[in-house]
Amino acid sequence: MDMESAQVPDLDTLVKFDLKVLAADATEVEAEEFIPVFHRWITERLLPELLIDVADYSHVHDGPGVLLVGHDAIYAYDLSRGEPGLLYSRRHESGADLEGIGSLDDRLRSLLDCAYRACDLIEAEPQLNGRVAFDRHRLELRVNDRLFPADEKTALTLAGAFQRALVEAGVRDGDAAVEVKRIGEPRERLTLRTG
Amino acid sequence: MSQLTVDSAATWKERLEGRVPPHLTEEIDIFETQIAQKRQGKIDDKVFAETRLRRGVYGQRYDNGQRHDGTASRALEYPCGDLTKGPNTVWDAPGMLRIKIPFGAMDAEQMEALADLAEEYSDGIAHVTTRQDIQLHFIHIDDTPDIMRRLAAVGITTREACGNSVRNVTACPLAGVCRDEPFDVSPYAHALTYFLLGHKDAQDFGRKFKIAFSGCEQHACGLANMHDLGAVAQVRSTGNGTRRTERGFRVYVGGGLGAVPHQAKVLREFVREDELLPLAQAVCRVFGRLGEKRNRARARVKFLVAKLGIEEFTRLVDEELAILPSDDRWTAYLDDLSITDEAPTRPPATLESGPRAEGFAEWLGSNVQRQRQSGYVAAAINLPLGDLTSAQLRALADTARRFNGGLVRNTVEQNILLRHISEADLPALYEELHAHGLGEPGASSLVDVTACPGTDTCKLGISSSRGLAGELRKRIATSIRTTGVLADEAVKDLRIKVSGCFNSCGQHHVADIGFYGVSRKSDGRTIPHFQVILGGQWTENAGSYGLAVVAVPAKRIPEAVERIAGLFVAEREKGESFQSFIARVGKARVRQLLDDLTKLPTYLEDRTLYSDWSDPREYTIGDLGVGECAGEVVTAVEFGLSAAEREVFQGLLELDRGATEAAAAKAYEAMLQAARALITTENIDIGTAPEEIVGEFRIRFYDTELFFDPYAGAKFANYLFRVHGDAETNSSEEAHRRIEEAQLFIEAAHACNQRISEIQAARVA
Ligand code: SF4
């Protein structure tokens, strides 16, 4: 195909992002312990979005752990790369709290809000008894859509927007530069990591 | 940051232009249009459902927009509102995509594509099925055309992966490297796959049609006996006084598991290779023309063969063959039988002694087998519950590229096989696999438990087959580590297979120890159970099917496994197989052994039994608030159903001692007892005459559809009507089937009773 004439999708239209908040210390907790926790979140409607079911992949090596599957996003106590953390994987933007997102900056800010809200809930979760804490400075942001070029331009645009979102969320003060580096192999999804 | 991929476009259709074959582009475009039309209400629900099924787009649990959260059934309010993708199937509800992998063969590029799709559209997991497919879960229907394009770009189709069509053609994963096969069946499986894909004679079936190839009769790998059409490789002398031989197949027809398993019948003792495709086409024509269309429960080929008899079925196939218009494709592929060949990329070399990584010896002993090509081995990757991550799939693609040119085969035991590995490379291969969590020992052994999706994602699941399988894996591994009873050499190679319901997708009938999910009422609530199935045979292409012994609460199944294994270890005779052992000691003994496990505590005594494995929700709440009167009636019903279970068990014992007539009579009596038990809820004065029971049952439970299974409809009720109309039999196969049917009828009676209780509870409330 003629690459010159090909349309490159606009990053402002990118919906499918993964954001992982790495656990500060998770040696005390087993992934299976999240099964009843996530079921309770569904029953008690602890999140302002449609939650559907829980999926258990704790048997898989360095896998997605235990998932809370919603319509707009999948939440997971994720074990990939051998680094436990809270994964928020956005798929759609239908919920009332996601209304009005129009730009990449808005979207990254809302990703942080959603992921941190889940982290807060887990840290306060009575069944886990304070055994999981998250390091809100150690984050992985991933473009979960290979239609978007995983090139330097995308990475730089994304890093800039991410930095602004982090500042806005109060994770960094305005002066400090956000160290964002790219991780993973070229064939993997574009992934930036902070901290 | 370095410059990376620059291939970019606004849509996958644009991105993949020129990389997807034109006919597939057209097919997928049409499907995308059908999706748009359905959104606009321009396609009927049922038509669209079958359309998407034939594209591999399947439903998933809770897609009716309801979910029981342990306290109440709640509506899942999807943003799509009333839009549906089939009867009672909500548009936005996540679904499953089944991806056909003919005879399980995948290359590295395909593995990478699957890895990408699993993480972008699914939950990061690729699931290997018992039919060598790959399944992705939690897929949105709107994403499916793009997924199909990306698969088509690497030579994979989802076409006819589900629906009333020819499903994935399976074959021994060792085909081409096995020391027992007369020749490699892979190119024949490949040819038949693409010959029948979309073939006009395979579009008008009442149900699915499954085909399997096997390289030999004695081993299980192909499971030819349990398929609609099975082909087992044979060679014979051409008989011209020369030593020349010709290739062909013994062809079986009408096998199948499902609720009531059927052993396949021999359609042809020997079919020459050039006759295979036309024969399969003729079978499809007969099935399409005469197979049941309205009653799904009796629409598989096995019922047609049973109804017509194999002689008549064969005659009809011959008649079709005689009038089939000739097709060049029948033999064209014979000029290119090397199409599926896999040449090793590393030189053959023997494994020298030397320092080894920890765990290597155990893995070598359990997961590696020699090929017929000297100096090469096949190494199995033992996947827990058939699952692997995108990262593992990508790592596997790299490993395969390095060690054998990038090829693998999925197995029907939900594992993956790396073939043509030079023996000398094994230590390095193990280290790579181990680094990615793919070096688990115990492939095809006791610990390698097979399970269907069950209640995790399947709409028909009754109990958590994956939850149980996961728990069994853990317990067996622990027992092996601590040299418990499950570490004994005698049980090492037994197979455990678990299905979430009677439909048998976990292939429980052909396991040494099989389970299928059922439920039982106690203390006004419901408890998940599994029926324990013993006596099945995995070898000889699934040579015989097991039968249910007793239903045990799900949470007590691990204990049941330990007890059964312990009995075998303690009392088996030298060289005795598990199957022979069960036949010798008898199912009554096993039932006695497990008897205390079937006693149910009250909810207050032990709540753990009232939820399933890996799922803390209370299993059901349907009976809360049931009045005392209803409670008494329920007790009477339960009592009657329990008597029916005893009766069918007696039938099982009769069958074991070869008394087929008595066994069939017991099965009939058991069904009558179960039906009578239900009738007592409405007519306490019901007599015991069969005519009266069947008549009352028809009026009160069949005509009202109260007895109908939500998915199987009238299927189980018809078991009673059929046997009532024709109670006598001398055939052991028929008696076996009647026992199965009686067990299923009783299960349906339990389910019906639960529904009645719920209705009564609602009335009281
Ligand atoms: S056996 Fe039953 S629960 Fe399991 S996949 Fe088949 S239909 Fe679903």
PDB file of C-alpha atoms in Angstrom, chain A residues 1-3 5-9 16 18 32 35-40 42-45 50-65 67 69-72 74 80-81 89-92 94-95 142-153 155-156 159 180-182 185-190 192, chain B residues 1-12 14-17 61-62 67 69-71 74-79 92-94 112 115-125 137-138 140 143 146 150 384-385 387-389 391-392 394-395 397-398 401 434-438 455-457 466 470 474 614-617:
ATOM      1  CA  MET A   1       0.000   0.000   0.000  1.00  0.00           C
ATOM      2  CA  ASP A   2       1.078   3.569  -0.509  1.00  0.00           C
ATOM      3  CA  MET A   3       2.458   4.532   2.879  1.00  0.00           C
ATOM      4  CA  SER A   5      -0.989   8.476   1.515  1.00  0.00           C
ATOM      5  CA  ALA A   6      -1.887   6.342   4.511  1.00  0.00           C
ATOM      6  CA  GLN A   7      -3.765   8.121   7.251  1.00  0.00           C
ATOM      7  CA  VAL A   8      -2.096   7.996  10.638  1.00  0.00           C
ATOM      8  CA  PRO A   9      -4.672   7.945  13.405  1.00  0.00           C
ATOM      9  CA  LYS A  16      -7.153   1.785  24.440  1.00  0.00           C
ATOM     10  CA  ASP A  18      -3.092   0.269  29.803  1.00  0.00           C
ATOM     11  CA  GLU A  32      -6.070 -15.515  44.536  1.00  0.00           C
ATOM     12  CA  ILE A  35     -10.978 -13.133  43.797  1.00  0.00           C
ATOM     13  CA  PRO A  36     -13.380 -12.476  46.703  1.00  0.00           C
ATOM     14  CA  VAL A  37     -12.323  -8.825  46.806  1.00  0.00           C
ATOM     15  CA  PHE A  38     -13.269  -8.203  43.171  1.00  0.00           C
ATOM     16  CA  HIS A  39     -16.497 -10.184  43.518  1.00  0.00           C
ATOM     17  CA  ARG A  40     -17.447  -7.936  46.401  1.00  0.00           C
ATOM     18  CA  ILE A  42     -19.218  -6.089  41.815  1.00  0.00           C
ATOM     19  CA  THR A  43     -21.850  -6.905  44.436  1.00  0.00           C
ATOM     20  CA  GLU A  44     -21.428  -3.622  46.267  1.00  0.00           C
ATOM     21  CA  ARG A  45     -20.943  -1.615  43.071  1.00  0.00           C
ATOM     22  CA  LEU A  50     -20.514  -1.540  34.706  1.00  0.00           C
ATOM     23  CA  LEU A  51     -18.578  -4.424  36.236  1.00  0.00           C
ATOM     24  CA  ILE A  52     -19.259  -7.820  34.727  1.00  0.00           C
ATOM     25  CA  ASP A  53     -17.200 -10.652  36.174  1.00  0.00           C
ATOM     26  CA  VAL A  54     -13.997 -11.896  37.747  1.00  0.00           C
ATOM     27  CA  ALA A  55     -11.478 -14.055  35.879  1.00  0.00           C
ATOM     28  CA  ASP A  56      -8.788 -16.042  37.647  1.00  0.00           C
ATOM     29  CA  TYR A  57      -5.477 -16.560  35.828  1.00  0.00           C
ATOM     30  CA  SER A  58      -3.367 -16.826  38.929  1.00  0.00           C
ATOM     31  CA  HIS A  59      -2.200 -20.246  37.678  1.00  0.00           C
ATOM     32  CA  VAL A  60      -0.357 -18.679  34.741  1.00  0.00           C
ATOM     33  CA  HIS A  61       3.316 -17.697  35.100  1.00  0.00           C
ATOM     34  CA  ASP A  62       3.784 -13.902  35.149  1.00  0.00           C
ATOM     35  CA  GLY A  63       0.253 -13.580  33.811  1.00  0.00           C
ATOM     36  CA  PRO A  64      -2.632 -11.177  34.216  1.00  0.00           C
ATOM     37  CA  GLY A  65      -3.296 -12.561  37.715  1.00  0.00           C
ATOM     38  CA  LEU A  67      -9.094  -9.756  36.602  1.00  0.00           C
ATOM     39  CA  VAL A  69     -13.776  -7.371  33.915  1.00  0.00           C
ATOM     40  CA  GLY A  70     -15.866  -4.311  33.282  1.00  0.00           C
ATOM     41  CA  HIS A  71     -17.393  -2.930  30.122  1.00  0.00           C
ATOM     42  CA  ASP A  72     -15.185   0.163  29.940  1.00  0.00           C
ATOM     43  CA  ILE A  74     -10.406  -4.451  32.835  1.00  0.00           C
ATOM     44  CA  SER A  80       3.268  -9.618  34.231  1.00  0.00           C
ATOM     45  CA  ARG A  81       7.060  -9.241  34.030  1.00  0.00           C
ATOM     46  CA  SER A  89      -6.825  -1.474  30.863  1.00  0.00           C
ATOM     47  CA  ARG A  90      -9.265   0.872  29.176  1.00  0.00           C
ATOM     48  CA  ARG A  91     -11.390  -0.564  26.357  1.00  0.00           C
ATOM     49  CA  HIS A  92     -14.325   1.825  25.952  1.00  0.00           C
ATOM     50  CA  SER A  94     -19.176   4.738  27.862  1.00  0.00           C
ATOM     51  CA  GLY A  95     -19.435   5.429  31.603  1.00  0.00           C
ATOM     52  CA  ARG A 142       1.055   1.356  27.361  1.00  0.00           C
ATOM     53  CA  VAL A 143      -0.634   1.989  24.029  1.00  0.00           C
ATOM     54  CA  ASN A 144      -2.893  -1.025  23.637  1.00  0.00           C
ATOM     55  CA  ASP A 145      -3.655  -0.483  19.988  1.00  0.00           C
ATOM     56  CA  ARG A 146      -1.151  -1.368  17.307  1.00  0.00           C
ATOM     57  CA  LEU A 147      -2.874   0.823  14.743  1.00  0.00           C
ATOM     58  CA  PHE A 148      -1.002   3.686  16.342  1.00  0.00           C
ATOM     59  CA  PRO A 149       2.612   3.817  15.243  1.00  0.00           C
ATOM     60  CA  ALA A 150       5.000   2.717  17.971  1.00  0.00           C
ATOM     61  CA  ASP A 151       7.567   5.263  16.818  1.00  0.00           C
ATOM     62  CA  GLU A 152       9.613   7.968  18.420  1.00  0.00           C
ATOM     63  CA  LYS A 153       7.134  10.690  17.559  1.00  0.00           C
ATOM     64  CA  ALA A 155       6.493   8.103  22.278  1.00  0.00           C
ATOM     65  CA  LEU A 156       7.558  11.742  22.645  1.00  0.00           C
ATOM     66  CA  ALA A 159       5.623  11.258  27.237  1.00  0.00           C
ATOM     67  CA  VAL A 180       9.843   8.557  31.186  1.00  0.00           C
ATOM     68  CA  LYS A 181      11.626   5.780  29.405  1.00  0.00           C
ATOM     69  CA  ARG A 182      10.564   3.306  26.884  1.00  0.00           C
ATOM     70  CA  GLU A 185      11.051  -4.946  22.607  1.00  0.00           C
ATOM     71  CA  PRO A 186      10.050  -3.241  19.361  1.00  0.00           C
ATOM     72  CA  ARG A 187       7.352  -5.823  18.604  1.00  0.00           C
ATOM     73  CA  GLU A 188       5.739  -5.234  21.987  1.00  0.00           C
ATOM     74  CA  ARG A 189       3.228  -2.475  22.487  1.00  0.00           C
ATOM     75  CA  LEU A 190       4.651   1.002  23.014  1.00  0.00           C
ATOM     76  CA  LEU A 192       6.590   4.077  28.825  1.00  0.00           C
TER      77      LEU A 192
ATOM     78  CA  MET B   1      14.147   6.495  22.206  1.00  0.00           C
ATOM     79  CA  SER B   2      14.787   4.687  18.991  1.00  0.00           C
ATOM     80  CA  GLN B   3      12.841   4.738  15.760  1.00  0.00           C
ATOM     81  CA  LEU B   4      10.450   1.820  15.658  1.00  0.00           C
ATOM     82  CA  THR B   5       7.629   0.499  13.521  1.00  0.00           C
ATOM     83  CA  VAL B   6       6.417   3.017  10.989  1.00  0.00           C
ATOM     84  CA  ASP B   7       3.713   0.899   9.363  1.00  0.00           C
ATOM     85  CA  SER B   8       0.671   2.981  10.034  1.00  0.00           C
ATOM     86  CA  ALA B   9      -2.861   3.454   8.803  1.00  0.00           C
ATOM     87  CA  ALA B  10      -6.174   4.617  10.143  1.00  0.00           C
ATOM     88  CA  THR B  11      -7.838   1.198   9.964  1.00  0.00           C
ATOM     89  CA  TRP B  12      -6.748  -2.426   9.933  1.00  0.00           C
ATOM     90  CA  GLU B  14      -6.123  -0.267   5.088  1.00  0.00           C
ATOM     91  CA  ARG B  15      -3.104  -1.509   6.971  1.00  0.00           C
ATOM     92  CA  LEU B  16      -3.532  -5.065   5.759  1.00  0.00           C
ATOM     93  CA  GLU B  17      -4.511  -4.320   2.198  1.00  0.00           C
ATOM     94  CA  ARG B  61     -21.660 -16.421  30.230  1.00  0.00           C
ATOM     95  CA  TYR B  62     -23.865 -13.511  31.359  1.00  0.00           C
ATOM     96  CA  ARG B  67     -25.672 -12.129  36.592  1.00  0.00           C
ATOM     97  CA  ASP B  69     -23.736 -11.921  42.337  1.00  0.00           C
ATOM     98  CA  GLY B  70     -24.165 -14.334  45.244  1.00  0.00           C
ATOM     99  CA  THR B  71     -27.026 -12.466  46.805  1.00  0.00           C
ATOM    100  CA  ARG B  74     -28.840  -8.385  38.830  1.00  0.00           C
ATOM    101  CA  ALA B  75     -29.180  -6.781  35.451  1.00  0.00           C
ATOM    102  CA  LEU B  76     -25.968  -5.867  33.687  1.00  0.00           C
ATOM    103  CA  GLU B  77     -26.827  -2.546  32.160  1.00  0.00           C
ATOM    104  CA  TYR B  78     -24.771  -2.405  29.001  1.00  0.00           C
ATOM    105  CA  PRO B  79     -24.688   0.881  27.096  1.00  0.00           C
ATOM    106  CA  ASP B  92     -22.173  -5.273  24.282  1.00  0.00           C
ATOM    107  CA  ALA B  93     -21.733  -8.409  26.379  1.00  0.00           C
ATOM    108  CA  PRO B  94     -18.249  -9.872  26.078  1.00  0.00           C
ATOM    109  CA  GLU B 112       2.908 -13.628  17.384  1.00  0.00           C
ATOM    110  CA  ALA B 115      -0.278 -12.892  21.116  1.00  0.00           C
ATOM    111  CA  ASP B 116      -0.985  -9.385  19.801  1.00  0.00           C
ATOM    112  CA  LEU B 117      -4.714 -10.034  19.506  1.00  0.00           C
ATOM    113  CA  ALA B 118      -4.992 -11.581  22.970  1.00  0.00           C
ATOM    114  CA  GLU B 119      -3.586  -8.490  24.625  1.00  0.00           C
ATOM    115  CA  GLU B 120      -5.290  -5.869  22.481  1.00  0.00           C
ATOM    116  CA  TYR B 121      -8.800  -7.306  22.370  1.00  0.00           C
ATOM    117  CA  SER B 122      -8.990 -10.057  24.986  1.00  0.00           C
ATOM    118  CA  ASP B 123      -7.571 -10.543  28.465  1.00  0.00           C
ATOM    119  CA  GLY B 124      -3.969 -11.292  27.552  1.00  0.00           C
ATOM    120  CA  ILE B 125      -4.533 -15.045  27.532  1.00  0.00           C
ATOM    121  CA  HIS B 137     -12.383 -14.474  25.744  1.00  0.00           C
ATOM    122  CA  PHE B 138     -14.019 -11.164  26.652  1.00  0.00           C
ATOM    123  CA  HIS B 140     -16.463  -7.296  21.843  1.00  0.00           C
ATOM    124  CA  ASP B 143     -13.788  -5.797  17.187  1.00  0.00           C
ATOM    125  CA  ASP B 146     -10.466  -6.475  12.542  1.00  0.00           C
ATOM    126  CA  ARG B 150      -5.302  -9.732  11.328  1.00  0.00           C
ATOM    127  CA  PRO B 384      -2.022 -25.034  33.161  1.00  0.00           C
ATOM    128  CA  LEU B 385      -5.689 -25.320  32.095  1.00  0.00           C
ATOM    129  CA  ASP B 387      -3.724 -21.105  29.182  1.00  0.00           C
ATOM    130  CA  LEU B 388      -0.697 -19.074  28.154  1.00  0.00           C
ATOM    131  CA  THR B 389      -0.013 -15.365  28.113  1.00  0.00           C
ATOM    132  CA  ALA B 391       4.332 -12.820  26.453  1.00  0.00           C
ATOM    133  CA  GLN B 392       4.694 -16.607  26.679  1.00  0.00           C
ATOM    134  CA  ARG B 394       5.798 -14.579  21.823  1.00  0.00           C
ATOM    135  CA  ALA B 395       8.640 -16.203  23.734  1.00  0.00           C
ATOM    136  CA  ALA B 397       7.570 -18.228  18.856  1.00  0.00           C
ATOM    137  CA  ASP B 398      11.199 -17.178  19.396  1.00  0.00           C
ATOM    138  CA  ARG B 401      12.317 -20.321  15.591  1.00  0.00           C
ATOM    139  CA  HIS B 434      11.675 -22.678  32.057  1.00  0.00           C
ATOM    140  CA  ALA B 435      12.662 -18.992  31.989  1.00  0.00           C
ATOM    141  CA  HIS B 436       9.235 -18.204  30.559  1.00  0.00           C
ATOM    142  CA  GLY B 437       7.281 -20.468  32.882  1.00  0.00           C
ATOM    143  CA  LEU B 438       6.773 -23.050  30.148  1.00  0.00           C
ATOM    144  CA  THR B 455     -18.868 -21.682  34.692  1.00  0.00           C
ATOM    145  CA  ASP B 456     -15.911 -19.350  34.101  1.00  0.00           C
ATOM    146  CA  THR B 457     -17.177 -18.339  30.686  1.00  0.00           C
ATOM    147  CA  ARG B 466     -11.565 -24.857  35.657  1.00  0.00           C
ATOM    148  CA  GLY B 470      -6.824 -25.745  39.063  1.00  0.00           C
ATOM    149  CA  LYS B 474      -2.201 -27.781  42.969  1.00  0.00           C
ATOM    150  CA  SER B 614     -12.379 -20.193  42.677  1.00  0.00           C
ATOM    151  CA  ASP B 615     -15.694 -18.416  43.157  1.00  0.00           C
ATOM    152  CA  PRO B 616     -16.737 -17.167  46.586  1.00  0.00           C
ATOM    153  CA  ARG B 617     -20.310 -16.294  45.581  1.00  0.00           C
TER     154      ARG B 617
END
